[in-house]
PDB file of C-alpha atoms in Angstrom:
ATOM      1  CA  UNK A 829     -78.716 -36.150 -28.728  1.00 74.00           C
ATOM      2  CA  UNK A 830     -80.238 -39.649 -28.943  1.00 83.00           C
ATOM      3  CA  UNK A 831     -78.832 -40.061 -32.461  1.00 82.00           C
ATOM      4  CA  UNK A 832     -75.400 -38.877 -31.334  1.00 77.00           C
ATOM      5  CA  UNK A 833     -75.327 -41.272 -28.365  1.00 79.00           C
ATOM      6  CA  UNK A 834     -76.704 -44.211 -30.345  1.00 82.00           C
ATOM      7  CA  UNK A 835     -74.186 -47.049 -30.639  1.00 79.00           C
ATOM      8  CA  UNK A 836     -72.581 -47.017 -34.065  1.00 80.00           C
ATOM      9  CA  UNK A 837     -71.949 -50.029 -36.276  1.00 83.00           C
ATOM     10  CA  UNK A 838     -68.452 -51.340 -36.957  1.00 84.00           C
ATOM     11  CA  UNK A 839     -68.262 -51.147 -40.746  1.00 86.00           C
ATOM     12  CA  UNK A 840     -64.947 -52.939 -41.263  1.00 88.00           C
ATOM     13  CA  UNK A 841     -62.482 -55.040 -39.269  1.00 90.00           C
ATOM     14  CA  UNK A 842     -58.989 -55.851 -40.507  1.00 93.00           C
ATOM     15  CA  UNK A 843     -56.076 -57.760 -39.051  1.00 94.00           C
ATOM     16  CA  UNK A 844     -52.329 -57.350 -39.544  1.00 94.00           C
ATOM     17  CA  UNK A 845     -50.265 -60.378 -38.556  1.00 93.00           C
ATOM     18  CA  UNK A 846     -46.632 -61.292 -39.119  1.00 94.00           C
ATOM     19  CA  UNK A 847     -45.992 -64.286 -41.339  1.00 96.00           C
ATOM     20  CA  UNK A 848     -44.807 -66.411 -38.423  1.00 93.00           C
ATOM     21  CA  UNK A 849     -48.427 -66.415 -37.199  1.00 91.00           C
ATOM     22  CA  UNK A 850     -49.866 -67.383 -40.598  1.00 94.00           C
ATOM     23  CA  UNK A 851     -50.348 -71.081 -41.505  1.00 94.00           C
ATOM     24  CA  UNK A 852     -48.057 -72.148 -44.327  1.00 95.00           C
ATOM     25  CA  UNK A 853     -51.085 -73.574 -46.124  1.00 96.00           C
ATOM     26  CA  UNK A 854     -52.069 -69.954 -46.873  1.00 97.00           C
ATOM     27  CA  UNK A 855     -48.664 -68.972 -48.272  1.00 97.00           C
ATOM     28  CA  UNK A 856     -49.526 -69.749 -51.930  1.00 96.00           C
ATOM     29  CA  UNK A 857     -52.482 -67.340 -51.754  1.00 97.00           C
ATOM     30  CA  UNK A 858     -50.226 -64.675 -50.251  1.00 97.00           C
ATOM     31  CA  UNK A 859     -47.667 -65.225 -53.006  1.00 97.00           C
ATOM     32  CA  UNK A 860     -50.361 -64.623 -55.616  1.00 96.00           C
ATOM     33  CA  UNK A 861     -51.661 -61.390 -54.025  1.00 97.00           C
ATOM     34  CA  UNK A 862     -50.368 -58.391 -55.985  1.00 96.00           C
ATOM     35  CA  UNK A 863     -51.770 -55.872 -53.505  1.00 97.00           C
ATOM     36  CA  UNK A 864     -49.878 -57.405 -50.584  1.00 97.00           C
ATOM     37  CA  UNK A 865     -46.591 -57.392 -52.463  1.00 97.00           C
ATOM     38  CA  UNK A 866     -47.191 -53.784 -53.488  1.00 97.00           C
ATOM     39  CA  UNK A 867     -47.773 -52.845 -49.845  1.00 97.00           C
ATOM     40  CA  UNK A 868     -44.518 -54.518 -48.837  1.00 97.00           C
ATOM     41  CA  UNK A 869     -42.742 -52.577 -51.554  1.00 96.00           C
ATOM     42  CA  UNK A 870     -44.301 -49.298 -50.362  1.00 96.00           C
ATOM     43  CA  UNK A 871     -43.316 -49.993 -46.751  1.00 94.00           C
ATOM     44  CA  UNK A 872     -39.910 -51.680 -47.017  1.00 94.00           C
ATOM     45  CA  UNK A 873     -38.929 -51.367 -50.709  1.00 95.00           C
ATOM     46  CA  UNK A 874     -38.993 -55.131 -51.115  1.00 94.00           C
ATOM     47  CA  UNK A 875     -38.757 -54.856 -54.921  1.00 93.00           C
ATOM     48  CA  UNK A 876     -35.131 -53.724 -54.588  1.00 94.00           C
ATOM     49  CA  UNK A 877     -34.069 -57.276 -53.711  1.00 94.00           C
ATOM     50  CA  UNK A 878     -36.197 -58.749 -56.525  1.00 93.00           C
ATOM     51  CA  UNK A 879     -37.613 -61.592 -54.398  1.00 94.00           C
ATOM     52  CA  UNK A 880     -39.113 -64.759 -55.765  1.00 94.00           C
ATOM     53  CA  UNK A 881     -42.807 -64.819 -54.989  1.00 95.00           C
ATOM     54  CA  UNK A 882     -42.652 -68.287 -53.499  1.00 95.00           C
ATOM     55  CA  UNK A 883     -43.450 -69.782 -50.063  1.00 96.00           C
ATOM     56  CA  UNK A 884     -39.715 -70.244 -49.409  1.00 96.00           C
ATOM     57  CA  UNK A 885     -39.241 -66.468 -49.400  1.00 96.00           C
ATOM     58  CA  UNK A 886     -42.115 -66.015 -46.942  1.00 96.00           C
ATOM     59  CA  UNK A 887     -40.640 -68.660 -44.614  1.00 96.00           C
ATOM     60  CA  UNK A 888     -37.298 -66.851 -44.692  1.00 96.00           C
ATOM     61  CA  UNK A 889     -38.925 -63.513 -43.786  1.00 96.00           C
ATOM     62  CA  UNK A 890     -41.311 -64.289 -40.899  1.00 96.00           C
ATOM     63  CA  UNK A 891     -41.515 -60.654 -39.754  1.00 95.00           C
ATOM     64  CA  UNK A 892     -43.250 -59.382 -42.888  1.00 96.00           C
ATOM     65  CA  UNK A 893     -46.774 -58.221 -42.071  1.00 95.00           C
ATOM     66  CA  UNK A 894     -49.850 -59.626 -43.806  1.00 96.00           C
ATOM     67  CA  UNK A 895     -52.815 -57.244 -44.021  1.00 96.00           C
ATOM     68  CA  UNK A 896     -56.160 -59.029 -44.419  1.00 96.00           C
ATOM     69  CA  UNK A 897     -57.659 -56.083 -46.322  1.00 95.00           C
ATOM     70  CA  UNK A 898     -55.917 -57.423 -49.436  1.00 96.00           C
ATOM     71  CA  UNK A 899     -57.539 -60.859 -49.226  1.00 97.00           C
ATOM     72  CA  UNK A 900     -60.924 -62.507 -49.514  1.00 95.00           C
ATOM     73  CA  UNK A 901     -63.257 -63.069 -46.595  1.00 94.00           C
ATOM     74  CA  UNK A 902     -62.596 -66.808 -46.888  1.00 96.00           C
ATOM     75  CA  UNK A 903     -58.844 -66.237 -46.472  1.00 96.00           C
ATOM     76  CA  UNK A 904     -59.413 -64.057 -43.407  1.00 95.00           C
ATOM     77  CA  UNK A 905     -61.748 -66.566 -41.753  1.00 95.00           C
ATOM     78  CA  UNK A 906     -59.277 -69.413 -42.307  1.00 95.00           C
ATOM     79  CA  UNK A 907     -56.465 -67.286 -40.889  1.00 95.00           C
ATOM     80  CA  UNK A 908     -58.423 -66.278 -37.765  1.00 93.00           C
ATOM     81  CA  UNK A 909     -59.632 -69.843 -37.209  1.00 94.00           C
ATOM     82  CA  UNK A 910     -56.017 -71.018 -37.110  1.00 93.00           C
ATOM     83  CA  UNK A 911     -55.139 -68.770 -34.146  1.00 90.00           C
ATOM     84  CA  UNK A 912     -55.979 -70.026 -30.692  1.00 89.00           C
ATOM     85  CA  UNK A 913     -57.091 -67.223 -28.330  1.00 87.00           C
ATOM     86  CA  UNK A 914     -56.984 -64.380 -30.847  1.00 85.00           C
ATOM     87  CA  UNK A 915     -57.211 -61.652 -28.178  1.00 82.00           C
ATOM     88  CA  UNK A 916     -54.088 -62.943 -26.438  1.00 81.00           C
ATOM     89  CA  UNK A 917     -52.170 -62.844 -29.711  1.00 80.00           C
ATOM     90  CA  UNK A 918     -53.115 -59.263 -30.592  1.00 82.00           C
ATOM     91  CA  UNK A 919     -50.611 -56.783 -29.179  1.00 84.00           C
ATOM     92  CA  UNK A 920     -52.257 -53.659 -30.571  1.00 86.00           C
ATOM     93  CA  UNK A 921     -55.697 -52.411 -31.623  1.00 87.00           C
ATOM     94  CA  UNK A 922     -56.396 -49.363 -33.794  1.00 89.00           C
ATOM     95  CA  UNK A 923     -59.820 -47.706 -34.009  1.00 89.00           C
ATOM     96  CA  UNK A 924     -60.436 -45.464 -37.033  1.00 88.00           C
ATOM     97  CA  UNK A 925     -63.319 -43.395 -35.730  1.00 86.00           C
ATOM     98  CA  UNK A 926     -64.568 -40.103 -34.380  1.00 84.00           C
ATOM     99  CA  UNK A 927     -62.971 -40.121 -30.924  1.00 84.00           C
ATOM    100  CA  UNK A 928     -66.150 -39.945 -28.815  1.00 86.00           C
ATOM    101  CA  UNK A 929     -67.649 -42.936 -30.608  1.00 88.00           C
ATOM    102  CA  UNK A 930     -64.373 -44.858 -30.286  1.00 89.00           C
ATOM    103  CA  UNK A 931     -64.298 -44.165 -26.543  1.00 89.00           C
ATOM    104  CA  UNK A 932     -67.893 -45.373 -26.265  1.00 88.00           C
ATOM    105  CA  UNK A 933     -67.061 -48.578 -28.151  1.00 88.00           C
ATOM    106  CA  UNK A 934     -64.004 -49.255 -25.977  1.00 90.00           C
ATOM    107  CA  UNK A 935     -65.725 -48.869 -22.609  1.00 87.00           C
ATOM    108  CA  UNK A 936     -66.716 -52.492 -22.053  1.00 86.00           C
ATOM    109  CA  UNK A 937     -63.620 -54.228 -23.392  1.00 88.00           C
ATOM    110  CA  UNK A 938     -60.975 -51.762 -22.172  1.00 91.00           C
ATOM    111  CA  UNK A 939     -62.599 -50.206 -19.085  1.00 93.00           C
ATOM    112  CA  UNK A 940     -59.934 -49.368 -16.519  1.00 93.00           C
ATOM    113  CA  UNK A 941     -57.076 -50.736 -18.631  1.00 91.00           C
ATOM    114  CA  UNK A 942     -55.830 -47.867 -20.838  1.00 92.00           C
ATOM    115  CA  UNK A 943     -52.453 -46.551 -19.676  1.00 92.00           C
ATOM    116  CA  UNK A 944     -52.241 -43.303 -21.614  1.00 93.00           C
ATOM    117  CA  UNK A 945     -54.644 -41.051 -23.533  1.00 93.00           C
ATOM    118  CA  UNK A 946     -53.389 -38.186 -25.687  1.00 94.00           C
ATOM    119  CA  UNK A 947     -56.032 -35.734 -26.840  1.00 92.00           C
ATOM    120  CA  UNK A 948     -55.193 -33.132 -29.485  1.00 89.00           C
ATOM    121  CA  UNK A 949     -58.493 -31.268 -30.016  1.00 86.00           C
ATOM    122  CA  UNK A 950     -59.108 -28.454 -32.503  1.00 83.00           C
ATOM    123  CA  UNK A 951     -57.433 -25.370 -31.056  1.00 77.00           C
ATOM    124  CA  UNK A 952     -60.432 -23.340 -32.190  1.00 77.00           C
ATOM    125  CA  UNK A 953     -58.305 -20.661 -33.843  1.00 68.00           C
ATOM    126  CA  UNK A 954     -58.617 -18.883 -37.171  1.00 62.00           C
ATOM    127  CA  UNK A 955     -56.160 -21.259 -38.875  1.00 55.00           C
ATOM    128  CA  UNK A 956     -57.920 -22.182 -42.140  1.00 57.00           C
ATOM    129  CA  UNK A 957     -55.450 -24.671 -43.652  1.00 53.00           C
ATOM    130  CA  UNK A 958     -56.573 -27.582 -41.455  1.00 47.00           C
ATOM    131  CA  UNK A 959     -58.706 -30.411 -42.831  1.00 56.00           C
ATOM    132  CA  UNK A 960     -61.116 -30.366 -39.880  1.00 56.00           C
ATOM    133  CA  UNK A 961     -63.462 -27.824 -38.331  1.00 62.00           C
ATOM    134  CA  UNK A 962     -61.432 -25.384 -36.237  1.00 57.00           C
ATOM    135  CA  UNK A 963     -63.833 -22.542 -35.377  1.00 66.00           C
ATOM    136  CA  UNK A 964     -66.477 -23.678 -32.883  1.00 66.00           C
ATOM    137  CA  UNK A 965     -68.443 -21.487 -30.547  1.00 77.00           C
ATOM    138  CA  UNK A 966     -66.887 -21.726 -27.089  1.00 78.00           C
ATOM    139  CA  UNK A 967     -69.935 -23.532 -25.708  1.00 81.00           C
ATOM    140  CA  UNK A 968     -69.960 -26.117 -28.541  1.00 84.00           C
ATOM    141  CA  UNK A 969     -66.233 -26.671 -28.190  1.00 85.00           C
ATOM    142  CA  UNK A 970     -66.506 -27.217 -24.449  1.00 87.00           C
ATOM    143  CA  UNK A 971     -69.434 -29.607 -24.857  1.00 87.00           C
ATOM    144  CA  UNK A 972     -67.420 -31.667 -27.334  1.00 85.00           C
ATOM    145  CA  UNK A 973     -64.414 -31.821 -24.982  1.00 88.00           C
ATOM    146  CA  UNK A 974     -66.564 -32.631 -21.968  1.00 91.00           C
ATOM    147  CA  UNK A 975     -68.168 -35.577 -23.785  1.00 90.00           C
ATOM    148  CA  UNK A 976     -64.839 -37.001 -24.933  1.00 91.00           C
ATOM    149  CA  UNK A 977     -63.127 -36.584 -21.560  1.00 93.00           C
ATOM    150  CA  UNK A 978     -66.054 -38.074 -19.639  1.00 92.00           C
ATOM    151  CA  UNK A 979     -66.101 -41.153 -21.886  1.00 90.00           C
ATOM    152  CA  UNK A 980     -62.320 -41.482 -21.741  1.00 91.00           C
ATOM    153  CA  UNK A 981     -62.284 -41.269 -17.953  1.00 92.00           C
ATOM    154  CA  UNK A 982     -63.932 -44.676 -17.689  1.00 92.00           C
ATOM    155  CA  UNK A 983     -60.963 -46.243 -19.495  1.00 94.00           C
ATOM    156  CA  UNK A 984     -58.437 -45.076 -16.885  1.00 93.00           C
ATOM    157  CA  UNK A 985     -56.970 -46.733 -13.803  1.00 93.00           C
ATOM    158  CA  UNK A 986     -54.917 -45.280 -10.954  1.00 91.00           C
ATOM    159  CA  UNK A 987     -51.692 -45.492 -12.989  1.00 92.00           C
ATOM    160  CA  UNK A 988     -53.077 -43.890 -16.165  1.00 93.00           C
ATOM    161  CA  UNK A 989     -52.168 -40.512 -17.618  1.00 94.00           C
ATOM    162  CA  UNK A 990     -54.265 -38.163 -19.766  1.00 94.00           C
ATOM    163  CA  UNK A 991     -52.434 -35.520 -21.820  1.00 95.00           C
ATOM    164  CA  UNK A 992     -54.292 -32.751 -23.650  1.00 95.00           C
ATOM    165  CA  UNK A 993     -52.631 -30.226 -25.968  1.00 94.00           C
ATOM    166  CA  UNK A 994     -53.893 -26.672 -26.500  1.00 91.00           C
ATOM    167  CA  UNK A 995     -52.709 -23.115 -27.128  1.00 86.00           C
ATOM    168  CA  UNK A 996     -53.589 -19.772 -25.526  1.00 85.00           C
ATOM    169  CA  UNK A 997     -56.960 -19.261 -27.189  1.00 82.00           C
ATOM    170  CA  UNK A 998     -58.852 -22.028 -25.356  1.00 86.00           C
ATOM    171  CA  UNK A 999     -56.371 -22.793 -22.585  1.00 91.00           C
ATOM    172  CA  UNK A1000     -58.410 -21.216 -19.780  1.00 91.00           C
ATOM    173  CA  UNK A1001     -61.610 -23.005 -20.891  1.00 90.00           C
ATOM    174  CA  UNK A1002     -59.838 -26.345 -21.263  1.00 92.00           C
ATOM    175  CA  UNK A1003     -58.324 -26.045 -17.783  1.00 93.00           C
ATOM    176  CA  UNK A1004     -61.773 -25.562 -16.240  1.00 93.00           C
ATOM    177  CA  UNK A1005     -63.191 -28.473 -18.226  1.00 92.00           C
ATOM    178  CA  UNK A1006     -60.358 -30.790 -17.137  1.00 94.00           C
ATOM    179  CA  UNK A1007     -60.800 -29.784 -13.500  1.00 94.00           C
ATOM    180  CA  UNK A1008     -64.535 -30.422 -13.748  1.00 93.00           C
ATOM    181  CA  UNK A1009     -64.295 -33.849 -15.392  1.00 93.00           C
ATOM    182  CA  UNK A1010     -61.097 -35.222 -13.824  1.00 92.00           C
ATOM    183  CA  UNK A1011     -60.924 -32.992 -10.679  1.00 92.00           C
ATOM    184  CA  UNK A1012     -58.196 -30.505  -9.671  1.00 93.00           C
ATOM    185  CA  UNK A1013     -56.685 -33.168  -7.387  1.00 92.00           C
ATOM    186  CA  UNK A1014     -55.970 -35.283 -10.480  1.00 92.00           C
ATOM    187  CA  UNK A1015     -53.781 -32.618 -12.095  1.00 93.00           C
ATOM    188  CA  UNK A1016     -50.216 -33.871 -12.570  1.00 92.00           C
ATOM    189  CA  UNK A1017     -48.840 -30.697 -14.108  1.00 92.00           C
ATOM    190  CA  UNK A1018     -48.680 -28.496 -17.186  1.00 94.00           C
ATOM    191  CA  UNK A1019     -45.861 -28.442 -19.711  1.00 93.00           C
ATOM    192  CA  UNK A1020     -45.250 -25.333 -21.833  1.00 92.00           C
ATOM    193  CA  UNK A1021     -43.501 -26.075 -25.128  1.00 91.00           C
ATOM    194  CA  UNK A1022     -42.073 -23.530 -27.554  1.00 88.00           C
ATOM    195  CA  UNK A1023     -43.149 -24.659 -31.017  1.00 82.00           C
ATOM    196  CA  UNK A1024     -42.446 -21.636 -33.211  1.00 78.00           C
ATOM    197  CA  UNK A1025     -39.875 -19.102 -31.943  1.00 79.00           C
ATOM    198  CA  UNK A1026     -40.909 -16.536 -34.561  1.00 75.00           C
ATOM    199  CA  UNK A1027     -44.544 -16.680 -33.420  1.00 71.00           C
ATOM    200  CA  UNK A1028     -47.721 -17.372 -35.386  1.00 70.00           C
ATOM    201  CA  UNK A1029     -48.759 -14.886 -38.045  1.00 66.00           C
ATOM    202  CA  UNK A1030     -52.491 -15.399 -37.403  1.00 66.00           C
ATOM    203  CA  UNK A1031     -52.516 -13.756 -33.942  1.00 65.00           C
ATOM    204  CA  UNK A1032     -54.047 -10.310 -33.646  1.00 69.00           C
ATOM    205  CA  UNK A1033     -51.590  -8.762 -31.188  1.00 69.00           C
ATOM    206  CA  UNK A1034     -48.804 -10.793 -29.551  1.00 71.00           C
ATOM    207  CA  UNK A1035     -47.509 -13.623 -31.751  1.00 70.00           C
ATOM    208  CA  UNK A1036     -47.935 -16.932 -29.927  1.00 76.00           C
ATOM    209  CA  UNK A1037     -44.876 -19.186 -29.955  1.00 78.00           C
ATOM    210  CA  UNK A1038     -45.882 -21.910 -27.499  1.00 86.00           C
ATOM    211  CA  UNK A1039     -48.465 -24.576 -26.632  1.00 91.00           C
ATOM    212  CA  UNK A1040     -49.623 -26.110 -23.364  1.00 94.00           C
ATOM    213  CA  UNK A1041     -49.773 -29.806 -22.477  1.00 95.00           C
ATOM    214  CA  UNK A1042     -51.971 -30.562 -19.479  1.00 96.00           C
ATOM    215  CA  UNK A1043     -51.353 -33.862 -17.659  1.00 95.00           C
ATOM    216  CA  UNK A1044     -53.978 -35.511 -15.479  1.00 95.00           C
ATOM    217  CA  UNK A1045     -54.458 -38.845 -13.780  1.00 92.00           C
ATOM    218  CA  UNK A1046     -57.235 -39.913 -11.468  1.00 89.00           C
ATOM    219  CA  UNK A1047     -57.509 -38.616  -7.880  1.00 85.00           C
ATOM    220  CA  UNK A1048     -54.842 -40.346  -5.737  1.00 81.00           C
ATOM    221  CA  UNK A1049     -53.010 -41.197  -8.945  1.00 81.00           C
ATOM    222  CA  UNK A1050     -49.958 -43.466  -8.841  1.00 83.00           C
ATOM    223  CA  UNK A1051     -48.922 -42.412 -12.348  1.00 80.00           C
ATOM    224  CA  UNK A1052     -45.331 -41.554 -13.188  1.00 75.00           C
ATOM    225  CA  UNK A1053     -44.258 -39.360 -16.117  1.00 71.00           C
ATOM    226  CA  UNK A1054     -40.792 -39.354 -17.670  1.00 67.00           C
ATOM    227  CA  UNK A1055     -39.567 -37.085 -20.467  1.00 62.00           C
ATOM    228  CA  UNK A1056     -36.567 -37.864 -22.664  1.00 57.00           C
TER     229      UNK A1056
END
């Protein structure tokens, strides 16, 4: 347990910034970076217009995104040093992590400021085609969910919403876990969605054709939910 709860190291940090935030002094290095141009081609098929790899093209396309993973540490440091109040200029942060550890890492910086959390845990069924473990013992599965939900709770405020997806197999256990961690008074409702009219072929008796989406806030929540 001590090893599991031990703070983990951040092994890599990358930044993606549009060209209008990048000093023009760095444009020649961007023009010479094959990996960046290949990424632009993969994302927006830039090769179809056969652009000149010159600073003038970069100036004319300020919304192209530069990914620092393609550049040297020196380039990244010069880029970050050129931006005053980096946090204020970042409009999105992505954590690539096991979700419990990510929630632990976020607690100080984002405590009470996350608007929405969507949790899509393993459904714990016999489906074998998935790339992650999907057959836990009930007790292990519940422990995992309890840890994640408890850590996530600290990130919420009175306007936040938590949504958790599940199907029939663990629905009753998940409902109890959500009530325990977030309280029954925090329940905003449950949405039932038909996902496969023909039903799953892995069920033993009745073929399941739907999933559940449980919505919670905090007690005395001021959250509003709209569906389109």
